[in-house]
Structures are given as C-alpha cells and as structure tokens.
mmCIF file of C-alpha atoms and ligand atoms in Angstrom:
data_model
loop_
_atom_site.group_PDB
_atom_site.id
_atom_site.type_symbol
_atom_site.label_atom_id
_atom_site.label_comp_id
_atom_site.label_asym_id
_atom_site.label_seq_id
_atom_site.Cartn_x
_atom_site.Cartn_y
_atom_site.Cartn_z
ATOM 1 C CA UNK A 1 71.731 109.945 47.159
ATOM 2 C CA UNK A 2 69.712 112.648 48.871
ATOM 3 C CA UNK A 3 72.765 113.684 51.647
ATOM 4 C CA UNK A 4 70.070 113.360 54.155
ATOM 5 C CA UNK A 5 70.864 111.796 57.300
ATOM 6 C CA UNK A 6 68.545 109.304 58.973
ATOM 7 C CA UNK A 7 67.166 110.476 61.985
ATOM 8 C CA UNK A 8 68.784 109.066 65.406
ATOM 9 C CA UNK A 9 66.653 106.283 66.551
ATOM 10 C CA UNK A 10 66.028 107.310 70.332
ATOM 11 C CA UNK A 11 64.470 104.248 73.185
ATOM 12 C CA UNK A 12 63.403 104.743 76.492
ATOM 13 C CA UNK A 13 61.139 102.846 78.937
ATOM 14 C CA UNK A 14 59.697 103.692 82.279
ATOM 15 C CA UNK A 15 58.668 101.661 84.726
ATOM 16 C CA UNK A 16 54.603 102.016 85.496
ATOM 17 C CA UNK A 17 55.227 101.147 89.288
ATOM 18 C CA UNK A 18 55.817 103.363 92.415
ATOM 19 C CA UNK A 19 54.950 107.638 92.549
ATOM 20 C CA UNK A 20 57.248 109.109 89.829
ATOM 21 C CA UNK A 21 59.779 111.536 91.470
ATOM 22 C CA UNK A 22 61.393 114.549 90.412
ATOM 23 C CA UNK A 23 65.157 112.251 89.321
ATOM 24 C CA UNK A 24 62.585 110.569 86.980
ATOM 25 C CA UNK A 25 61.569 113.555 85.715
ATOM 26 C CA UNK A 26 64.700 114.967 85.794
ATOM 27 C CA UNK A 27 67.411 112.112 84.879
ATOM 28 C CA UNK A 28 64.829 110.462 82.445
ATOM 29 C CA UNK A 29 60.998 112.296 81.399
ATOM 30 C CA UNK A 30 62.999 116.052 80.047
ATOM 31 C CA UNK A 31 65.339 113.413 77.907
ATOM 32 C CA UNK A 32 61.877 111.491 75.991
ATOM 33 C CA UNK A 33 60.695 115.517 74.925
ATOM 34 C CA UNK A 34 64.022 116.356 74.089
ATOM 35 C CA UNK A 35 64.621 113.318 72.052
ATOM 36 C CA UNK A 36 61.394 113.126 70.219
ATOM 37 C CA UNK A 37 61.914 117.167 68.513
ATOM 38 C CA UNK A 38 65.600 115.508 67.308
ATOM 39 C CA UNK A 39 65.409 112.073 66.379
ATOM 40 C CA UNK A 40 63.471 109.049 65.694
ATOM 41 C CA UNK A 41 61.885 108.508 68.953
ATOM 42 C CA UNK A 42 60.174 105.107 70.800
ATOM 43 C CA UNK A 43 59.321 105.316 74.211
ATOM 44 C CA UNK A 44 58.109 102.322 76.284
ATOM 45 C CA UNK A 45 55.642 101.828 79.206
ATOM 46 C CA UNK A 46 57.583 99.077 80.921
ATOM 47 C CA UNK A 47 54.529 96.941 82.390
ATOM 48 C CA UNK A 48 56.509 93.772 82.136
ATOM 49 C CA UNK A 49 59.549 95.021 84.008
ATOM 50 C CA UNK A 50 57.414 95.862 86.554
ATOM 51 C CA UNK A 51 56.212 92.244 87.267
ATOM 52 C CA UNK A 52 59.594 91.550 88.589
ATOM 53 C CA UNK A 53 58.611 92.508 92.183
ATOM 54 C CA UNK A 54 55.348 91.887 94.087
ATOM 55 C CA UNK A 55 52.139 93.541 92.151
ATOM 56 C CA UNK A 56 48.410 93.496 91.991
ATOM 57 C CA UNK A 57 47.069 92.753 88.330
ATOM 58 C CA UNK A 58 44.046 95.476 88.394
ATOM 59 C CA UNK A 59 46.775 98.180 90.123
ATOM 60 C CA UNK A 60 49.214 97.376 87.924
ATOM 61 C CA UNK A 61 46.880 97.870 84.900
ATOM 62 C CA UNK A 62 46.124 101.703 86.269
ATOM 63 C CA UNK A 63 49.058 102.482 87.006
ATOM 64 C CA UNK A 64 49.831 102.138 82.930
ATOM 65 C CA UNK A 65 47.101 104.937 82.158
ATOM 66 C CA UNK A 66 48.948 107.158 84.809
ATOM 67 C CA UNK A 67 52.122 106.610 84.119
ATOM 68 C CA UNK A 68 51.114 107.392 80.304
ATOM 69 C CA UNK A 69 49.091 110.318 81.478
ATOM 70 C CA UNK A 70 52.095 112.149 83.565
ATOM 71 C CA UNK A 71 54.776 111.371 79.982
ATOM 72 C CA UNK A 72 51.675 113.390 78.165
ATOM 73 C CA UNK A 73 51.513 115.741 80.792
ATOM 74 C CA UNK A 74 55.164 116.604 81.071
ATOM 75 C CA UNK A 75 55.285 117.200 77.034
ATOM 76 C CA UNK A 76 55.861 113.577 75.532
ATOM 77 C CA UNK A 77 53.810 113.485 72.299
ATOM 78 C CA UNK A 78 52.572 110.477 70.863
ATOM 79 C CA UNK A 79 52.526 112.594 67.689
ATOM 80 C CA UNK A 80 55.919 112.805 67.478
ATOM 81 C CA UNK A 81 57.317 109.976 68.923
ATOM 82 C CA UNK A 82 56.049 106.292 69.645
ATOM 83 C CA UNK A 83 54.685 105.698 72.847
ATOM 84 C CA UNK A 84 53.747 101.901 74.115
ATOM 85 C CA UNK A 85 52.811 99.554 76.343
ATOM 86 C CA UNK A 86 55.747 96.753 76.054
ATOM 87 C CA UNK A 87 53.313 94.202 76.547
ATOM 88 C CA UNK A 88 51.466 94.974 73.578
ATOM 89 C CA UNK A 89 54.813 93.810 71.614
ATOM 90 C CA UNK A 90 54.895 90.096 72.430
ATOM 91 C CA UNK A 91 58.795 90.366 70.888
ATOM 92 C CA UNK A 92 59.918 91.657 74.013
ATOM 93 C CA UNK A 93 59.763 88.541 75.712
ATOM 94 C CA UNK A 94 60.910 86.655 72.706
ATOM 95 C CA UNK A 95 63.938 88.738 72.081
ATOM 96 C CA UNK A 96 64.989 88.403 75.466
ATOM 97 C CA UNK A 97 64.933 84.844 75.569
ATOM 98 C CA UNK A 98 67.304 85.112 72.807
ATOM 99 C CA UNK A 99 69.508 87.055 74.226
ATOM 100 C CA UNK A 100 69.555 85.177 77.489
ATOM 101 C CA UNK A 101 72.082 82.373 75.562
ATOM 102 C CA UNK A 102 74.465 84.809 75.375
ATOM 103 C CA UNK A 103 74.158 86.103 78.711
ATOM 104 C CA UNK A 104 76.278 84.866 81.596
ATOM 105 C CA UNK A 105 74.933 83.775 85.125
ATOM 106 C CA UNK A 106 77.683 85.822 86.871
ATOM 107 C CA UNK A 107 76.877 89.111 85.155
ATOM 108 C CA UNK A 108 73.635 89.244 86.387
ATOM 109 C CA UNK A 109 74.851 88.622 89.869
ATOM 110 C CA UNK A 110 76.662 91.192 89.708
ATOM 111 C CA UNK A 111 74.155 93.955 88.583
ATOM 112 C CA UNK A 112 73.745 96.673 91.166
ATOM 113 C CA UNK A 113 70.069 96.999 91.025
ATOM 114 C CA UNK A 114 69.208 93.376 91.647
ATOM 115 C CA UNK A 115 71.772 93.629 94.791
ATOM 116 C CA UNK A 116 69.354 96.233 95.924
ATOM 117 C CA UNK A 117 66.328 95.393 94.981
ATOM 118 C CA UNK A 118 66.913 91.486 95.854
ATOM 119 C CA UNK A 119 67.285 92.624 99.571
ATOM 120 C CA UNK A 120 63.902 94.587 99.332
ATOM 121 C CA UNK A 121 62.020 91.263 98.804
ATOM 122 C CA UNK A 122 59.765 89.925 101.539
ATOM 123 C CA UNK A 123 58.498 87.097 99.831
ATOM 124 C CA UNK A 124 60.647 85.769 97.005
ATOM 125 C CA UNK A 125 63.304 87.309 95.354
ATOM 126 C CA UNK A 126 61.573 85.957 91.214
ATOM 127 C CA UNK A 127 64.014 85.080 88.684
ATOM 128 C CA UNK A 128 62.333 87.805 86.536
ATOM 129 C CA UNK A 129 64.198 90.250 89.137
ATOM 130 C CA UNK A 130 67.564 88.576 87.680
ATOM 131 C CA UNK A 131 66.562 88.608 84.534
ATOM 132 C CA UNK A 132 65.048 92.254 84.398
ATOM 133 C CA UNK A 133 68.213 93.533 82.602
ATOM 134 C CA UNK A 134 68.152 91.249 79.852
ATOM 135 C CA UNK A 135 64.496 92.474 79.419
ATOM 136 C CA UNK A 136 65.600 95.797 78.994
ATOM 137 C CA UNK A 137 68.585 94.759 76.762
ATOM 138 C CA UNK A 138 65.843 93.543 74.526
ATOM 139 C CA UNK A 139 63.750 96.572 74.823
ATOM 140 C CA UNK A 140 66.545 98.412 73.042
ATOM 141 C CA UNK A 141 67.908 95.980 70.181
ATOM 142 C CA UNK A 142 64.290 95.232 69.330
ATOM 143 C CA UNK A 143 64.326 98.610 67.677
ATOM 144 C CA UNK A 144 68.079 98.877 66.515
ATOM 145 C CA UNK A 145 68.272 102.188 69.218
ATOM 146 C CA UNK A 146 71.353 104.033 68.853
ATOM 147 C CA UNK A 147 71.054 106.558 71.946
ATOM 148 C CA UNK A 148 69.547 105.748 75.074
ATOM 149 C CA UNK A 149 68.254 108.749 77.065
ATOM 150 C CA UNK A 150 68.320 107.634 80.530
ATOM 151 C CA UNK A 151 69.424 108.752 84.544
ATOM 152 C CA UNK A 152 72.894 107.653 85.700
ATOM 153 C CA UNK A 153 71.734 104.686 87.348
ATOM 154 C CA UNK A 154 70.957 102.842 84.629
ATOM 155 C CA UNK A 155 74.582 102.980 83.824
ATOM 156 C CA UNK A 156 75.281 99.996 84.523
ATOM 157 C CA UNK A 157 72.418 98.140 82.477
ATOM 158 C CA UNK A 158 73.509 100.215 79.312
ATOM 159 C CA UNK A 159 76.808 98.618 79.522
ATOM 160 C CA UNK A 160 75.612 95.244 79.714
ATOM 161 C CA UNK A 161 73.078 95.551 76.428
ATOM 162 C CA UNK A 162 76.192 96.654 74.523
ATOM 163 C CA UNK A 163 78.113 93.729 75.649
ATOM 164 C CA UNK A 164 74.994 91.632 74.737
ATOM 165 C CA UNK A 165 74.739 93.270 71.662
ATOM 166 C CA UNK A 166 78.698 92.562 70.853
ATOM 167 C CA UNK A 167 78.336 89.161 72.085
ATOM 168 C CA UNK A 168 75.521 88.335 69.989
ATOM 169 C CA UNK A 169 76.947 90.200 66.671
ATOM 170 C CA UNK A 170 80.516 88.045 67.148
ATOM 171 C CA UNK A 171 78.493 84.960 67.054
ATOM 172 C CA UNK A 172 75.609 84.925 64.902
ATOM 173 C CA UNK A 173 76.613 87.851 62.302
ATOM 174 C CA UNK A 174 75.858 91.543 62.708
ATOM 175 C CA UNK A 175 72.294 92.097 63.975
ATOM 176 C CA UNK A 176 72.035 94.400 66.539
ATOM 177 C CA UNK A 177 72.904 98.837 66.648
ATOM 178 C CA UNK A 178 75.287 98.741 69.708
ATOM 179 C CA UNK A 179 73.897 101.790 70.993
ATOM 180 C CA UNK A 180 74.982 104.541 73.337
ATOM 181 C CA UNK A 181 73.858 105.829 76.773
ATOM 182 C CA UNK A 182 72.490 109.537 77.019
ATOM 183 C CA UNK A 183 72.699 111.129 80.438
ATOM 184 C CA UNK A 184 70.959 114.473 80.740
ATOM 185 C CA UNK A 185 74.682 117.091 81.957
ATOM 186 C CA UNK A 186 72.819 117.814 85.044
ATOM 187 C CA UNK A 187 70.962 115.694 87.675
ATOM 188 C CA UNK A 188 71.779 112.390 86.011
ATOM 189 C CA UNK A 189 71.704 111.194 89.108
ATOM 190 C CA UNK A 190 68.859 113.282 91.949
ATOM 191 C CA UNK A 191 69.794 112.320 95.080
ATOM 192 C CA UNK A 192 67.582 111.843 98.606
ATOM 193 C CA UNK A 193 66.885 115.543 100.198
ATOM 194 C CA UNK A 194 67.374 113.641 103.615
ATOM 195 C CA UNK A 195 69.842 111.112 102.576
ATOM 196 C CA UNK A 196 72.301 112.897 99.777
ATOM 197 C CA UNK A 197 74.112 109.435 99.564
ATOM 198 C CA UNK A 198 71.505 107.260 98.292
ATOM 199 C CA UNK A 199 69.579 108.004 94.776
ATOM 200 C CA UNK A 200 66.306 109.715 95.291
ATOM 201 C CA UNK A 201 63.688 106.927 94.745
ATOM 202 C CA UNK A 202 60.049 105.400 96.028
ATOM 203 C CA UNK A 203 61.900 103.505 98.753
ATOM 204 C CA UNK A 204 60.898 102.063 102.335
ATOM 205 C CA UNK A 205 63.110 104.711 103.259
ATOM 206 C CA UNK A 206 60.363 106.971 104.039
ATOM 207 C CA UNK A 207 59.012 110.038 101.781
ATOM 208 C CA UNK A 208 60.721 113.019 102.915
ATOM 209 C CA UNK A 209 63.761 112.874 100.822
ATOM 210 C CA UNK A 210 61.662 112.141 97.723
ATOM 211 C CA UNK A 211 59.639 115.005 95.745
ATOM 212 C CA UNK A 212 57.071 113.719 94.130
ATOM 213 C CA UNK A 213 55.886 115.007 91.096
ATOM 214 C CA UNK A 214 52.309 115.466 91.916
ATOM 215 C CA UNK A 215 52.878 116.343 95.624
ATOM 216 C CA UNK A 216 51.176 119.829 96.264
ATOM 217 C CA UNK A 217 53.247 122.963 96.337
ATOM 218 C CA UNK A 218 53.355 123.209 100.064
ATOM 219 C CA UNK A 219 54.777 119.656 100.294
ATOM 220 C CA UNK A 220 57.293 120.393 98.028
ATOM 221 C CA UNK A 221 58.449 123.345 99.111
ATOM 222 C CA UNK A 222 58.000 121.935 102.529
ATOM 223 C CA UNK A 223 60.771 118.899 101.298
ATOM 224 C CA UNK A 224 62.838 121.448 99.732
ATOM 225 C CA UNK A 225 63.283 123.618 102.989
ATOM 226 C CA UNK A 226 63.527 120.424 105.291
ATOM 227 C CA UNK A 227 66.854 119.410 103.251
ATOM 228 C CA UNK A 228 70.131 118.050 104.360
ATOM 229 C CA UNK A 229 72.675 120.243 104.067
ATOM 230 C CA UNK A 230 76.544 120.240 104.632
ATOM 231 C CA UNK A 231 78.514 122.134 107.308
ATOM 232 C CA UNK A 232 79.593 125.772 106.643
ATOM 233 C CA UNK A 233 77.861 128.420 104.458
ATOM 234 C CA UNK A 234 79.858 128.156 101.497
ATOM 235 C CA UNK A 235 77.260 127.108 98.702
ATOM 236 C CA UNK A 236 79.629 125.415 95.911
ATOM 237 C CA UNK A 237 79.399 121.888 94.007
ATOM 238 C CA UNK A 238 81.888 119.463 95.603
ATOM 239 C CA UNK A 239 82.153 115.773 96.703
ATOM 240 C CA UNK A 240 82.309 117.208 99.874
ATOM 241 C CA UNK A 241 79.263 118.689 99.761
ATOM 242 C CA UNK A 242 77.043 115.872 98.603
ATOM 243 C CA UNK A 243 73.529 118.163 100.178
ATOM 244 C CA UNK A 244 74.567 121.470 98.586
ATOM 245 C CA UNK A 245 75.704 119.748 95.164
ATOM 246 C CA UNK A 246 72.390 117.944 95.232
ATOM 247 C CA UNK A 247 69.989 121.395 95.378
ATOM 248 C CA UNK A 248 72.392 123.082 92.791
ATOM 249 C CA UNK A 249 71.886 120.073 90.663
ATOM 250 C CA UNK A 250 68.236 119.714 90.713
ATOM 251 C CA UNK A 251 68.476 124.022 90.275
ATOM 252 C CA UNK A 252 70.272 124.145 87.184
ATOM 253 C CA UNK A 253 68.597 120.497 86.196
ATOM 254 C CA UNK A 254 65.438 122.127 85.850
ATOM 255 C CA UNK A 255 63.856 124.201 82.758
ATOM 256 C CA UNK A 256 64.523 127.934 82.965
ATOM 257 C CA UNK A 257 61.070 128.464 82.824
ATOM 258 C CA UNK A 258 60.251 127.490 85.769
ATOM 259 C CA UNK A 259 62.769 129.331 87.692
ATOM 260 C CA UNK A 260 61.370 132.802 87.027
ATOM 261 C CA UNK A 261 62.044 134.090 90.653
ATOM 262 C CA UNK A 262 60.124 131.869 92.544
ATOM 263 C CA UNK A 263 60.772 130.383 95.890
ATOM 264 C CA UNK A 264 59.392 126.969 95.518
ATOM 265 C CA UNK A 265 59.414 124.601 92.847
ATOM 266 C CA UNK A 266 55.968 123.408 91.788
ATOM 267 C CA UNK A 267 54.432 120.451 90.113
ATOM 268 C CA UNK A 268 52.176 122.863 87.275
ATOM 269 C CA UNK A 269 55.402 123.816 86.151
ATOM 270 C CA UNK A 270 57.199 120.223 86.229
ATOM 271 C CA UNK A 271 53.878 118.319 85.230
ATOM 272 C CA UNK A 272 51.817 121.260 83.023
ATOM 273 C CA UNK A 273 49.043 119.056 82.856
ATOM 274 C CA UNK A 274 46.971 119.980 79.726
ATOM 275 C CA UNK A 275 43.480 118.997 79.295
ATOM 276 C CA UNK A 276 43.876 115.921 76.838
ATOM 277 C CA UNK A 277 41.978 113.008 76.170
ATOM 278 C CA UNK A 278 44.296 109.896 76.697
HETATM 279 P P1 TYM B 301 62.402 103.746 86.061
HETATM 280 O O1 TYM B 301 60.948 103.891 85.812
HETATM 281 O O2 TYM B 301 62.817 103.181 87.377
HETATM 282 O O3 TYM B 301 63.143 105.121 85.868
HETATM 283 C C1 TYM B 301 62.804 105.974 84.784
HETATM 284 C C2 TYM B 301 63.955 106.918 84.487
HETATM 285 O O4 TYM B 301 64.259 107.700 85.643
HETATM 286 C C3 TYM B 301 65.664 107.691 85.865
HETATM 287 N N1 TYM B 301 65.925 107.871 87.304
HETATM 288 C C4 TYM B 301 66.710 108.847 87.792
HETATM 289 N N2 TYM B 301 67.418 109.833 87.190
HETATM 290 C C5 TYM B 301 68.108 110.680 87.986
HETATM 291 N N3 TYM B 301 68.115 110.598 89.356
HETATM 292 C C6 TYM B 301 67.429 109.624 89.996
HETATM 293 N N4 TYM B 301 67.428 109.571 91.330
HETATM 294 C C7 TYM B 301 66.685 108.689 89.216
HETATM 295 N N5 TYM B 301 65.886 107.626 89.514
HETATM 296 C C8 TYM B 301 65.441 107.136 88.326
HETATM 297 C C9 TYM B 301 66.115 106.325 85.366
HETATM 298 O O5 TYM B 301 67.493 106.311 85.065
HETATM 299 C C10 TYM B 301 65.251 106.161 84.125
HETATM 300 O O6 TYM B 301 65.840 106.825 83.033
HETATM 301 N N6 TYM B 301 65.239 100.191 84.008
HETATM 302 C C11 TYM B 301 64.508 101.414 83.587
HETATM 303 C C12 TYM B 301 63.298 101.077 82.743
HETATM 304 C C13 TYM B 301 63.619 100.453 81.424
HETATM 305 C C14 TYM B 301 64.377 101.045 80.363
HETATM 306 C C15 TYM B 301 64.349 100.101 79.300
HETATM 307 C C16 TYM B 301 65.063 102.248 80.220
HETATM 308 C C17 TYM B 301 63.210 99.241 80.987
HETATM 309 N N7 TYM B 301 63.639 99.004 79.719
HETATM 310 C C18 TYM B 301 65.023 100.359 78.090
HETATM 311 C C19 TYM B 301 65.721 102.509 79.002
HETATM 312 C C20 TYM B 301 65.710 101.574 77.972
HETATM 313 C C21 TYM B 301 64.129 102.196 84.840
HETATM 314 O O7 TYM B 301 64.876 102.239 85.766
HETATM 315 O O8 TYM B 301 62.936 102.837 84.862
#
C-alpha cells in the first residue's frame, strides 16, 4: 500500500441558460476553482437540463460556448479538472431513466424548484421540468461524486440523489457513492438587491435586484447603491435584517482580492477574462 489517499471526486453542472449572476458566481463558479486545486474534479455544461423550459436550438447551442467561456474566465481549468457538455455523454439520459424506477411520483411534486418554475410556464409545463432532478441525480452517480459544490438552493435536489442513491443501493446491490453537498460558508444563498426575500436569479422579476456578471461597472455599482435596506443604521447580520445580511454576505463572499479599497465591485475582478482560445 502506498498510504496515499485518492483524491475527492468533485461534480458540478451549470445550467447554459439565462445571464449568469453574481449567486452563481458566488454560491456555485468560486466552488468548481476551488475544487479542481483539491480533488478530482468534473464539471458539467448542463445543455440538457436546460431543455426543460422553452428554448431556441441555435441560442441554446451559443449559449454553451458562453457559458464555457465565463467558467474559463472566472479560473475553471480544463487542465485541471474535466469540463463537458452533458450531451456529449449519452449516459446521462440513460442513467436517469434508471433511476427514474426508483423514484416516486410524489417526490417530485414536491420539489421546490418545479413549484416555481412550473408557475413560470406560458405554454406547457414539459415533463422534463418534473423530471429535471432525476437528471441531475444522474449527473452525479454517473461519476461516483462524493462532494457536490453547489449554492443553497440546490439543497433540496442533493437530498433527493442521496435518497436515490440509497434506494437504488438497498435494491440492486451497492452501486452508487452517496455523496455529500458542499455549500460555499458565505453567500450560499445571494439574495435579490430589491427583493432580499427571494434568491437572486434571471427572473421576470425585473433586473435591478440581479448583478450580472458582465454588467459594466457603472451598472453594478449603480445596483449596489440602489439596494434595499432595513430600518435603522445598525449594520449587523440578522434575520431581521434580511437587506443588510445580504450586502455583508456578498462582502465577505467575495475574494479578498478584489476588495482592495474600492467602492464598487466590478466584473474584471469577478470575471478576469484572459485572452484564451476556447
Ligand atoms: P444553475 O445554472 O441554475 O446554477 C449554478 C449554480 O449557482 C448556484 N446559485 C446560487 N448560489 C447562491 N445564491 C444564489 N442566488 C444562487 N442562484 C444559483 C446554484 O446553486 C448552482 O450551484 N440544478 C443546477 C444544475 C445542475 C447540477 C447538476 C448541479 C444540473 N446537474 C449536478 C450540481 C450537480 C443549477 O441550478 O444550475
């Protein structure tokens, strides 16, 4: 025996749709460049997810190369980690399938993303919106993860891959790591600058809340200045203070770097783009 330990074998995805925001970045982007300088790391491009609402093929397709282009950007390395495109791996779908048997109706219902996003739907709420979590169950056994780095919301979708993972184990023999969520300690969950009880996100809510990662400086500062805040002057993390908590959060959530007495945050120091070829 050498006494080495194996590596932790580290899976993310991210979803190729909507403007990525700074609780992506935050809750789930600083997690992948982390990860990939400890462990074993595979991180996804989640094109098939993103199927589950209303798309167009060709912008869909783009949206791949950006979303690959900002993990680059923000440090991800394909050198030192394993970076896809989930459709690429036609095991996805088949694993997911599988895992489907051993999933029940009721738990799905039950998922607090398809409650929200279900409502969203103009058109037709698909069955691949109900089944999206069993998707991304089978994103993770596929490759036997044992962490998963991921934002707070995804909580809830964590829990149900290890009970998946159980399930299946108990009746077909040990086959799948049961792994663990990894929430970053601060600004798991980012919160809306104009709303600070609803998660930031690309919503129909409107864009001021949300800082995108490649607004312009001015915007962002702009968002960052226009902020909800709570009553009285006393700047402290409470429940109570669900505005305040939220700026302290995304403060101490970002690198120290980046903080070097300036006023505003800005997207060269969230996103330092480097000239690469892709
Ligand atoms: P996506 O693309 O919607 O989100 C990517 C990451 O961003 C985190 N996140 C947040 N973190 C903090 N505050 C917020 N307001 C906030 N909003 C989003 C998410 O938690 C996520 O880490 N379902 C996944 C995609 C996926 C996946 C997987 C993840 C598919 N298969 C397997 C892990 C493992 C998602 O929500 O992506």
């Amino acid at each position: 025996m050498s006494g080495q330990r194996e590596p932790v074998r580290i899976f993310s995805g991210i979803q190729p749709t909507g403007r990525k925001h700074l609780g992506n970045f935050l809750g789930g982007v600083q997690q992948f460049v982390e990860g990939q300088h400890r462990g074993d790391a595979v991180y996804c491009i989640v094109n098939m997810h993103a199927t589950t609402i209303a798309y167009a093929p060709e912008a869909l397709r783009e949206r791949v190369y950006d979303t690959q282009a900002l993990l680059i950007a923000a440090g991800v390395d394909p050198d030192k980690c394993v970076l896809f495109r989930q459709s690429d791996v036609a095991e996805h779908g088949v694993l997911c399938w599988l895992l489907s048997s051993v999933t029940a109706y009721g738990e799905l219902g039950r998922m607090h993303q398809f409650k929200e996003k279900s409502v969203q739907q103009r058109d037709l709420v698909s069955t691949g919106l109900f089944l999206y979590p069993v998707l991304q169950a089978a994103d993770i056994l596929l490759y036997q993860a044992q962490e998963v780095p991921v934002g707070e919301d995804q909580r809830q979708h964590l829990e149900l891959t290890r009970n998946l993972a159980q399930r299946f184990n108990a009746r077909f023999g040990e086959t799948f790591t049961v792994p663990r969520i990894r929430v970053p300690k601060t600004a798991a969950r980012v919160m809306d600058l104009q709303d600070p009880t609803a998660k930031m996100s690309t919503s129909a809510r409107g864009d001021a809340g949300t800082v995108h990662v490649l607004d312009d400086p001015d915007t962002i500062a702009q968002k960052v200045r226009s902020a909800m805040t709570d009553s009285g002057r006393e700047v402290r993390l409470s429940p109570e203070k669900p505005g305040i908590s939220n700026l302290i959060e995304i403060y101490a959530g970002i690198p120290a770097v980046d903080r070097r007495g300036r006023g505003a945050i800005r997207p060269n120091d969230l996103w330092p783009i480097q000239e690469r070829r892709l």
